[in-house]
Amino acid sequence: MALATRTDRKPSLTRTVWDSTVGKKAVMAVSGLIMLTYLAVHMFGNLKIFFGAGDFNGYAHWLRTVGEPFLHYEWALWIIRVVLVAAVVAHAVSAYQLSRRDIRARPSQYVHRRPRASYATRTMRWGGVILGLFIVWHVLDLTTGTVHPGGFQSGHPYQNVIDTFSTWYGNTIYIVAMLALGLHVQHGFWSAAQTLGAGSAARDRILKTLANVLALVLTLGFISVPVAVMTGVVS
Amino acid sequence: MKLTLRVWRQQNADADGAMSTYEVDGISADMSFLEMLDTLNEELILGGEDPVAFDHDCREGICGACSLVINGDAHGPERTTTCQLHMRAFRDGDTIDVEPWRAAAFPVVKDLVVDRSAFDRIIQAGGYISAPTGAAPEAHATPVPKPDADFAFEHAECIGCGACVAACPNGSAMLFTSAKVNHLNVLPQGAPERETRVLDMVGQMDAEGFGGCTLTGECATACPKGIPLPSIAAMNKEWLRATRKAKKVGR
């Protein structure tokens, strides 16, 4: 007679990853790195505004025709958008679930309080919410033009950017959000590296330096555009 | 030394706790923190009051029983266990806040005593190796590279006191679990359970209601045994590796 063998099935990889705090952090890390890669490309593209309206509008047009004739008009852009939305949703849902769990795990605070961890670390959650709201405004402002100040002209991003950064609130929202982005990336990149197991005693210094450099370059690169419009370098 | 102590008093697990203020006099700078509490308790007992309950055992800094958050720091201002903290770290006339470890997974039993059996269950989930019974195997039969032996020893230093959980704003046990996982996973003796160990111990850690890691680094700063923060990254790496290899182990 055959011996009884184990019949319980191993949970699927997706289940294992999503149900574990370590796995959910890995989801956050990967989705965060996808968004970070996009931001680096986005920031680099933005800098074309310093070469004039022709270069900048031409670059915007190229973004819609890239991949042709293999891809149809704007398909590459839509593929990127789908990937980004998936990354944002995965990042936000896992952040929400992990945060709920973290708060439940420490229900009462110490009577003797002292500041813990760095500013960037402590502001990850609210910083993330601010960035989420900023993205909504940013898309409504410069992609769809719904809340754009002045007449939004599709295909003329150079003028649209100048319109937005000619308003005080456009500048304020953008610069505050980019400072929040810098803080978020500084802790986020380093954290993602640790979560994916890249950290070690020997590598931590270089990972921290890389996180600081990324945060600084992204923030300065993005902020240079509204500053250039305000100072009249770009008009 | 004359000190003002504000100590967390809680009758039992279900009661509400609060800070109570006590004055202690005649404290020597050479007393350990626990001896100072002993002095307080003697006075309380003589005065017919309930003494302050706190955990302690070896008082040599090696057992991991003592567990006090002193002025907001797990094990107090120095990087050592509470029993090895001496009153010379404080000044005459100081006010000192003494609280228990605070985490959902470490419920308060009484006053400063918390139930840390969640750690025992994490150990039970994977903190062992398979070894044949009978005569001890020849010690030199299994060579271990020196860096691996050092890595294992560094993590074996964990005494399971729970300071990492107490210090973590998320009440996370990642540093403890990573110390236990890394200690055995790097050694050839731990190799047969390498994948199941990390999956099971992390699974138990989650089931106990500990929070997740947000890399604040508070745990490694509080750890009296100096378990380094990169241990967590090393465990994450082991966990991700195990999820890929899990098919090959009968889990």
CSV table of C-alpha atoms in Angstrom, one decimal, chain B residues 145-156 178-179 182-183 185-186 228 230-231 234:
chain,number,residue,atom,x,y,z
B,145,PRO,CA,35.4,29.7,5.8
B,146,LYS,CA,36.6,32.2,8.3
B,147,PRO,CA,34.5,35.2,7.0
B,148,ASP,CA,31.4,33.0,7.2
B,149,ALA,CA,32.2,31.9,10.7
B,150,ASP,CA,32.7,35.5,11.7
B,151,PHE,CA,29.4,36.5,10.1
B,152,ALA,CA,27.6,33.7,11.9
B,153,PHE,CA,29.2,34.6,15.2
B,154,GLU,CA,28.3,38.3,14.8
B,155,HIS,CA,24.7,37.3,14.5
B,156,ALA,CA,24.8,34.6,17.1
B,178,SER,CA,17.5,38.5,10.7
B,179,ALA,CA,20.1,37.8,13.4
B,182,ASN,CA,21.7,34.8,9.2
B,183,HIS,CA,23.4,33.1,12.1
B,185,ASN,CA,21.8,30.3,7.1
B,186,VAL,CA,25.5,31.1,6.4
B,228,PRO,CA,24.3,45.6,12.3
B,230,PRO,CA,22.7,45.4,7.0
B,231,SER,CA,21.6,42.1,8.6
B,234,ALA,CA,20.9,40.0,4.2
